Amino acid sequence: MTEPPRPTSGAPTRGRTGPGHALAALRRELSVPLFRNTYALMLNTVVNSGFGLLYWVVAARTYPETEVGRGNALTSLMLLVSILTQLNVGQALVRFLPRAGSGSARLIGSAYGLSAGVGVLGAAGVAVYCHLLRPEGDPLHMSAAFGAWFVLSTVLWSLFTVQDSVLTGLRESIWIPLENGLYGVVKLVVLVVVAQTSISDGVFTSWTLPVVGLIVPVALLVFRRLLPRHVAATRAVEEPLDRRAIVRYMGGDYAGQVFSQAGSSFLPVLVVALLGSASGAYFLPAQTVFVAINMLTLSITSSLVAEAARDPDRAHLHARAVVRRLTLTVLPAAVAMAVAAPWVLHLYGAQYAANATLLLQLFMASVLPRVVVALFMTLNRLRNRTWVLAVLQGVQAAALIGGVVALHGPLGLDAVGWVTLGVELLLALAVLPAVIRWLRGTPR
């Protein structure tokens, strides 16, 4: 089997320079599905991050602080319930959909049904708790009517995010930044419009209402246009769906997701508990930047999973191409952010720059070993060894939390950065031989 053409990184050919050649090189790059989908997912991360920042700036200037605080708490609660009740069906779609062929519609329908069904149960339990056990006036108290809207919003949000995984698995990621960009614009418009009305919980409403208008058009796009094209294009590589393999895959992947969420979601709480609310405030922008950079890495590796799952014989070649693009995008972005850290944090205030500059720089230094770990996780996803991911992410979360507890006394807030860097380096060193063997195409 011959190796597919591999576009260059965009460097001009000797003797041919100028805008015309650069445009031709870009077209060649985007003609390869792996790269086209990779850049689309990266663009989606930038779009989401940009609109997310703008949204909360506008909310802070449009609504009272108490309304913003309640809206943030409710949307965060909805997102958490959605993540935990999706059972990681999205990752299963990215892994198995590329070769599902005629079984693709059944796989997508099962993913929708499972995430919606479990989402109803989980969100209803949370809504009942907030209605009965949180007193009126509490930021998390829900009336019966709002509780019903919370349940519906959680289910719709789950389907909305699963649709992104469907588009990734179909190798049609180009639609994702368009969808989320439109969502970001509509969300901002609704935020401002609702503020002029008597509708309560405007922040939560503006976050969830646009999903109602977007979910149906995207579903029609998937089932009427993209799915028939995918089925026709994958007949030659179709594999029968193995329900047991999918369930095992989701089980290990979900366990890893729970460990990962436990570490990342609990960390801000731990910082406040150990170091005080001021340190929690200084921690927030550094963590936000770190999460955004890591989302870029996740975008690239998600595209790799979809492409390599369809073409497993050349998975290592696709991985090499992805590594080259990681070194040209994510790593330079981390270096630039580390250098600019004092000025970026100064935008939040002088105290933020004084207390969190080293923390942000340590976070950025940990991006390189984290990329190695992300490649190892991708390799094990392709081999359906998600139990390895569960063990890895469990160790990562336990070491991070334990290290911060042990070192916060002498190191203060910087302990989070040093522990993060140390944990990522140790994990990267442990998995690096397997990653190198994969990139070289060496048999297991």
PDB file of C-alpha atoms in Angstrom, residues 44-243:
ATOM      1  CA  ASN A  44     -13.336  25.699  16.820  1.00  0.00           C
ATOM      2  CA  THR A  45     -11.272  25.894  20.016  1.00  0.00           C
ATOM      3  CA  VAL A  46     -10.273  29.472  19.212  1.00  0.00           C
ATOM      4  CA  VAL A  47     -13.872  30.408  18.361  1.00  0.00           C
ATOM      5  CA  ASN A  48     -15.249  28.901  21.554  1.00  0.00           C
ATOM      6  CA  SER A  49     -12.570  30.518  23.716  1.00  0.00           C
ATOM      7  CA  GLY A  50     -13.040  33.935  22.110  1.00  0.00           C
ATOM      8  CA  PHE A  51     -16.820  33.948  22.331  1.00  0.00           C
ATOM      9  CA  GLY A  52     -16.667  32.530  25.861  1.00  0.00           C
ATOM     10  CA  LEU A  53     -14.477  35.402  27.041  1.00  0.00           C
ATOM     11  CA  LEU A  54     -16.613  38.006  25.248  1.00  0.00           C
ATOM     12  CA  TYR A  55     -19.825  36.506  26.604  1.00  0.00           C
ATOM     13  CA  TRP A  56     -18.826  36.872  30.253  1.00  0.00           C
ATOM     14  CA  VAL A  57     -17.489  40.390  29.666  1.00  0.00           C
ATOM     15  CA  VAL A  58     -20.861  41.432  28.190  1.00  0.00           C
ATOM     16  CA  ALA A  59     -22.747  39.587  30.948  1.00  0.00           C
ATOM     17  CA  ALA A  60     -20.765  41.403  33.630  1.00  0.00           C
ATOM     18  CA  ARG A  61     -21.613  44.750  32.040  1.00  0.00           C
ATOM     19  CA  THR A  62     -25.286  43.923  31.419  1.00  0.00           C
ATOM     20  CA  TYR A  63     -26.485  42.081  34.530  1.00  0.00           C
ATOM     21  CA  PRO A  64     -26.038  42.589  38.296  1.00  0.00           C
ATOM     22  CA  GLU A  65     -23.252  40.619  39.935  1.00  0.00           C
ATOM     23  CA  THR A  66     -25.728  38.364  41.735  1.00  0.00           C
ATOM     24  CA  GLU A  67     -27.398  37.417  38.434  1.00  0.00           C
ATOM     25  CA  VAL A  68     -24.051  36.718  36.792  1.00  0.00           C
ATOM     26  CA  GLY A  69     -22.972  34.612  39.749  1.00  0.00           C
ATOM     27  CA  ARG A  70     -26.187  32.558  39.722  1.00  0.00           C
ATOM     28  CA  GLY A  71     -26.023  32.178  35.933  1.00  0.00           C
ATOM     29  CA  ASN A  72     -22.417  31.007  36.085  1.00  0.00           C
ATOM     30  CA  ALA A  73     -23.242  28.504  38.824  1.00  0.00           C
ATOM     31  CA  LEU A  74     -26.264  27.098  36.980  1.00  0.00           C
ATOM     32  CA  THR A  75     -24.520  26.806  33.622  1.00  0.00           C
ATOM     33  CA  SER A  76     -21.502  25.175  35.277  1.00  0.00           C
ATOM     34  CA  LEU A  77     -23.830  22.732  37.018  1.00  0.00           C
ATOM     35  CA  MET A  78     -25.581  21.951  33.729  1.00  0.00           C
ATOM     36  CA  LEU A  79     -22.262  21.390  31.943  1.00  0.00           C
ATOM     37  CA  LEU A  80     -21.019  19.106  34.712  1.00  0.00           C
ATOM     38  CA  VAL A  81     -24.202  17.014  34.689  1.00  0.00           C
ATOM     39  CA  SER A  82     -24.055  16.836  30.893  1.00  0.00           C
ATOM     40  CA  ILE A  83     -20.445  15.654  30.890  1.00  0.00           C
ATOM     41  CA  LEU A  84     -21.050  12.990  33.508  1.00  0.00           C
ATOM     42  CA  THR A  85     -24.261  11.666  31.917  1.00  0.00           C
ATOM     43  CA  GLN A  86     -22.983  11.458  28.339  1.00  0.00           C
ATOM     44  CA  LEU A  87     -20.923   8.398  29.374  1.00  0.00           C
ATOM     45  CA  ASN A  88     -18.270   9.523  26.868  1.00  0.00           C
ATOM     46  CA  VAL A  89     -20.356   8.412  23.888  1.00  0.00           C
ATOM     47  CA  GLY A  90     -18.671  11.221  21.942  1.00  0.00           C
ATOM     48  CA  GLN A  91     -15.241   9.594  22.142  1.00  0.00           C
ATOM     49  CA  ALA A  92     -16.775   6.271  21.102  1.00  0.00           C
ATOM     50  CA  LEU A  93     -18.283   7.953  18.030  1.00  0.00           C
ATOM     51  CA  VAL A  94     -14.930   9.463  17.064  1.00  0.00           C
ATOM     52  CA  ARG A  95     -13.286   6.034  17.404  1.00  0.00           C
ATOM     53  CA  PHE A  96     -15.865   3.731  15.768  1.00  0.00           C
ATOM     54  CA  LEU A  97     -17.882   5.901  13.382  1.00  0.00           C
ATOM     55  CA  PRO A  98     -15.131   6.228  10.704  1.00  0.00           C
ATOM     56  CA  ARG A  99     -15.514   2.516   9.796  1.00  0.00           C
ATOM     57  CA  ALA A 100     -19.150   1.951  10.800  1.00  0.00           C
ATOM     58  CA  GLY A 101     -20.414   2.175   7.196  1.00  0.00           C
ATOM     59  CA  SER A 102     -24.047   1.097   6.936  1.00  0.00           C
ATOM     60  CA  GLY A 103     -24.226   0.837  10.734  1.00  0.00           C
ATOM     61  CA  SER A 104     -23.420   4.526  11.179  1.00  0.00           C
ATOM     62  CA  ALA A 105     -27.025   5.684  11.588  1.00  0.00           C
ATOM     63  CA  ARG A 106     -27.657   3.000  14.203  1.00  0.00           C
ATOM     64  CA  LEU A 107     -24.501   3.967  16.101  1.00  0.00           C
ATOM     65  CA  ILE A 108     -25.407   7.663  16.069  1.00  0.00           C
ATOM     66  CA  GLY A 109     -28.999   6.973  17.081  1.00  0.00           C
ATOM     67  CA  SER A 110     -27.855   4.798  19.989  1.00  0.00           C
ATOM     68  CA  ALA A 111     -25.462   7.533  21.135  1.00  0.00           C
ATOM     69  CA  TYR A 112     -28.236  10.136  21.031  1.00  0.00           C
ATOM     70  CA  GLY A 113     -30.657   7.870  22.895  1.00  0.00           C
ATOM     71  CA  LEU A 114     -28.169   6.860  25.582  1.00  0.00           C
ATOM     72  CA  SER A 115     -26.927  10.373  26.329  1.00  0.00           C
ATOM     73  CA  ALA A 116     -30.484  11.773  26.329  1.00  0.00           C
ATOM     74  CA  GLY A 117     -31.885   9.014  28.561  1.00  0.00           C
ATOM     75  CA  VAL A 118     -29.134   9.152  31.166  1.00  0.00           C
ATOM     76  CA  GLY A 119     -29.153  12.951  30.924  1.00  0.00           C
ATOM     77  CA  VAL A 120     -32.837  13.096  31.873  1.00  0.00           C
ATOM     78  CA  LEU A 121     -32.233  10.939  34.945  1.00  0.00           C
ATOM     79  CA  GLY A 122     -29.148  12.839  36.085  1.00  0.00           C
ATOM     80  CA  ALA A 123     -30.542  16.324  35.470  1.00  0.00           C
ATOM     81  CA  ALA A 124     -33.890  15.436  37.070  1.00  0.00           C
ATOM     82  CA  GLY A 125     -32.100  14.234  40.199  1.00  0.00           C
ATOM     83  CA  VAL A 126     -30.136  17.479  40.419  1.00  0.00           C
ATOM     84  CA  ALA A 127     -33.254  19.592  39.769  1.00  0.00           C
ATOM     85  CA  VAL A 128     -35.225  17.792  42.504  1.00  0.00           C
ATOM     86  CA  TYR A 129     -32.343  18.284  44.944  1.00  0.00           C
ATOM     87  CA  CYS A 130     -32.081  22.005  44.144  1.00  0.00           C
ATOM     88  CA  HIS A 131     -35.859  22.447  44.405  1.00  0.00           C
ATOM     89  CA  LEU A 132     -36.434  20.584  47.648  1.00  0.00           C
ATOM     90  CA  LEU A 133     -33.183  20.918  49.569  1.00  0.00           C
ATOM     91  CA  ARG A 134     -31.869  24.355  48.584  1.00  0.00           C
ATOM     92  CA  PRO A 135     -33.794  27.172  50.303  1.00  0.00           C
ATOM     93  CA  GLU A 136     -35.399  29.990  48.337  1.00  0.00           C
ATOM     94  CA  GLY A 137     -32.865  32.757  47.858  1.00  0.00           C
ATOM     95  CA  ASP A 138     -30.038  30.248  47.497  1.00  0.00           C
ATOM     96  CA  PRO A 139     -28.240  30.729  44.128  1.00  0.00           C
ATOM     97  CA  LEU A 140     -28.882  27.090  43.234  1.00  0.00           C
ATOM     98  CA  HIS A 141     -32.564  26.944  44.238  1.00  0.00           C
ATOM     99  CA  MET A 142     -34.818  25.985  41.323  1.00  0.00           C
ATOM    100  CA  SER A 143     -38.561  26.460  41.025  1.00  0.00           C
ATOM    101  CA  ALA A 144     -40.512  23.551  39.541  1.00  0.00           C
ATOM    102  CA  ALA A 145     -40.788  25.324  36.176  1.00  0.00           C
ATOM    103  CA  PHE A 146     -37.105  26.232  36.081  1.00  0.00           C
ATOM    104  CA  GLY A 147     -36.195  22.688  37.118  1.00  0.00           C
ATOM    105  CA  ALA A 148     -38.064  21.346  34.086  1.00  0.00           C
ATOM    106  CA  TRP A 149     -36.188  23.820  31.856  1.00  0.00           C
ATOM    107  CA  PHE A 150     -32.906  22.758  33.478  1.00  0.00           C
ATOM    108  CA  VAL A 151     -33.602  19.087  32.627  1.00  0.00           C
ATOM    109  CA  LEU A 152     -34.528  19.906  29.033  1.00  0.00           C
ATOM    110  CA  SER A 153     -31.520  22.224  28.645  1.00  0.00           C
ATOM    111  CA  THR A 154     -29.128  19.569  29.946  1.00  0.00           C
ATOM    112  CA  VAL A 155     -30.418  16.962  27.497  1.00  0.00           C
ATOM    113  CA  LEU A 156     -30.318  19.375  24.560  1.00  0.00           C
ATOM    114  CA  TRP A 157     -26.798  20.470  25.511  1.00  0.00           C
ATOM    115  CA  SER A 158     -25.678  16.832  25.624  1.00  0.00           C
ATOM    116  CA  LEU A 159     -27.074  16.219  22.137  1.00  0.00           C
ATOM    117  CA  PHE A 160     -25.510  19.472  20.926  1.00  0.00           C
ATOM    118  CA  THR A 161     -22.044  18.395  22.076  1.00  0.00           C
ATOM    119  CA  VAL A 162     -22.511  14.813  20.831  1.00  0.00           C
ATOM    120  CA  GLN A 163     -23.233  16.283  17.398  1.00  0.00           C
ATOM    121  CA  ASP A 164     -19.698  17.706  17.352  1.00  0.00           C
ATOM    122  CA  SER A 165     -18.354  14.189  17.912  1.00  0.00           C
ATOM    123  CA  VAL A 166     -20.587  12.906  15.119  1.00  0.00           C
ATOM    124  CA  LEU A 167     -19.168  15.492  12.732  1.00  0.00           C
ATOM    125  CA  THR A 168     -15.627  14.595  13.832  1.00  0.00           C
ATOM    126  CA  GLY A 169     -16.263  10.869  13.354  1.00  0.00           C
ATOM    127  CA  LEU A 170     -17.724  11.544   9.911  1.00  0.00           C
ATOM    128  CA  ARG A 171     -14.541  13.495   9.105  1.00  0.00           C
ATOM    129  CA  GLU A 172     -16.663  16.602   8.514  1.00  0.00           C
ATOM    130  CA  SER A 173     -15.182  18.781  11.252  1.00  0.00           C
ATOM    131  CA  ILE A 174     -15.286  21.844   9.003  1.00  0.00           C
ATOM    132  CA  TRP A 175     -18.910  22.320  10.096  1.00  0.00           C
ATOM    133  CA  ILE A 176     -18.065  22.471  13.822  1.00  0.00           C
ATOM    134  CA  PRO A 177     -16.540  25.993  14.020  1.00  0.00           C
ATOM    135  CA  LEU A 178     -19.373  27.268  11.808  1.00  0.00           C
ATOM    136  CA  GLU A 179     -21.972  25.735  14.131  1.00  0.00           C
ATOM    137  CA  ASN A 180     -20.307  26.953  17.323  1.00  0.00           C
ATOM    138  CA  GLY A 181     -19.510  30.351  15.853  1.00  0.00           C
ATOM    139  CA  LEU A 182     -23.202  30.840  15.036  1.00  0.00           C
ATOM    140  CA  TYR A 183     -24.096  29.634  18.523  1.00  0.00           C
ATOM    141  CA  GLY A 184     -21.675  32.171  20.042  1.00  0.00           C
ATOM    142  CA  VAL A 185     -23.211  35.063  18.075  1.00  0.00           C
ATOM    143  CA  VAL A 186     -26.813  34.079  18.856  1.00  0.00           C
ATOM    144  CA  LYS A 187     -25.950  33.554  22.532  1.00  0.00           C
ATOM    145  CA  LEU A 188     -24.583  37.101  22.784  1.00  0.00           C
ATOM    146  CA  VAL A 189     -27.643  38.558  21.045  1.00  0.00           C
ATOM    147  CA  VAL A 190     -30.040  36.669  23.318  1.00  0.00           C
ATOM    148  CA  LEU A 191     -28.017  37.742  26.368  1.00  0.00           C
ATOM    149  CA  VAL A 192     -28.494  41.414  25.524  1.00  0.00           C
ATOM    150  CA  VAL A 193     -32.121  41.077  24.365  1.00  0.00           C
ATOM    151  CA  VAL A 194     -33.264  39.148  27.448  1.00  0.00           C
ATOM    152  CA  ALA A 195     -31.701  41.821  29.679  1.00  0.00           C
ATOM    153  CA  GLN A 196     -34.281  44.276  28.279  1.00  0.00           C
ATOM    154  CA  THR A 197     -37.182  42.044  29.335  1.00  0.00           C
ATOM    155  CA  SER A 198     -38.634  40.832  32.609  1.00  0.00           C
ATOM    156  CA  ILE A 199     -37.417  37.264  32.044  1.00  0.00           C
ATOM    157  CA  SER A 200     -35.504  35.990  35.059  1.00  0.00           C
ATOM    158  CA  ASP A 201     -32.301  33.937  34.854  1.00  0.00           C
ATOM    159  CA  GLY A 202     -31.272  35.731  31.672  1.00  0.00           C
ATOM    160  CA  VAL A 203     -27.721  34.369  31.751  1.00  0.00           C
ATOM    161  CA  PHE A 204     -28.842  30.742  31.877  1.00  0.00           C
ATOM    162  CA  THR A 205     -31.578  31.393  29.305  1.00  0.00           C
ATOM    163  CA  SER A 206     -29.174  33.010  26.850  1.00  0.00           C
ATOM    164  CA  TRP A 207     -26.762  30.101  27.267  1.00  0.00           C
ATOM    165  CA  THR A 208     -29.342  27.397  26.585  1.00  0.00           C
ATOM    166  CA  LEU A 209     -32.046  28.872  24.336  1.00  0.00           C
ATOM    167  CA  PRO A 210     -29.904  29.100  21.141  1.00  0.00           C
ATOM    168  CA  VAL A 211     -29.282  25.349  21.323  1.00  0.00           C
ATOM    169  CA  VAL A 212     -32.985  24.748  20.651  1.00  0.00           C
ATOM    170  CA  GLY A 213     -32.718  26.550  17.322  1.00  0.00           C
ATOM    171  CA  LEU A 214     -29.453  24.909  16.225  1.00  0.00           C
ATOM    172  CA  ILE A 215     -29.895  21.269  17.121  1.00  0.00           C
ATOM    173  CA  VAL A 216     -32.493  20.456  14.443  1.00  0.00           C
ATOM    174  CA  PRO A 217     -30.657  22.050  11.467  1.00  0.00           C
ATOM    175  CA  VAL A 218     -27.430  20.262  12.402  1.00  0.00           C
ATOM    176  CA  ALA A 219     -29.283  16.948  12.742  1.00  0.00           C
ATOM    177  CA  LEU A 220     -30.831  17.443   9.292  1.00  0.00           C
ATOM    178  CA  LEU A 221     -27.385  18.218   7.868  1.00  0.00           C
ATOM    179  CA  VAL A 222     -25.979  15.033   9.388  1.00  0.00           C
ATOM    180  CA  PHE A 223     -28.729  12.600   8.449  1.00  0.00           C
ATOM    181  CA  ARG A 224     -29.759  13.976   5.059  1.00  0.00           C
ATOM    182  CA  ARG A 225     -26.432  15.024   3.578  1.00  0.00           C
ATOM    183  CA  LEU A 226     -23.314  13.970   5.455  1.00  0.00           C
ATOM    184  CA  LEU A 227     -24.309  10.487   6.616  1.00  0.00           C
ATOM    185  CA  PRO A 228     -25.339   9.119   3.174  1.00  0.00           C
ATOM    186  CA  ARG A 229     -22.062  10.437   1.753  1.00  0.00           C
ATOM    187  CA  HIS A 230     -20.119   8.820   4.589  1.00  0.00           C
ATOM    188  CA  VAL A 231     -21.815   5.446   4.137  1.00  0.00           C
ATOM    189  CA  ALA A 232     -21.077   5.463   0.402  1.00  0.00           C
ATOM    190  CA  ALA A 233     -17.433   6.433   0.955  1.00  0.00           C
ATOM    191  CA  THR A 234     -16.730   3.820   3.641  1.00  0.00           C
ATOM    192  CA  ARG A 235     -18.190   0.670   2.086  1.00  0.00           C
ATOM    193  CA  ALA A 236     -14.708  -0.632   1.281  1.00  0.00           C
ATOM    194  CA  VAL A 237     -13.463  -0.255   4.873  1.00  0.00           C
ATOM    195  CA  GLU A 238     -16.677  -1.061   6.757  1.00  0.00           C
ATOM    196  CA  GLU A 239     -16.408  -3.152   9.898  1.00  0.00           C
ATOM    197  CA  PRO A 240     -19.378  -4.721  11.738  1.00  0.00           C
ATOM    198  CA  LEU A 241     -20.233  -2.940  14.962  1.00  0.00           C
ATOM    199  CA  ASP A 242     -19.069  -4.935  17.974  1.00  0.00           C
ATOM    200  CA  ARG A 243     -21.361  -3.915  20.814  1.00  0.00           C
TER     201      ARG A 243
END
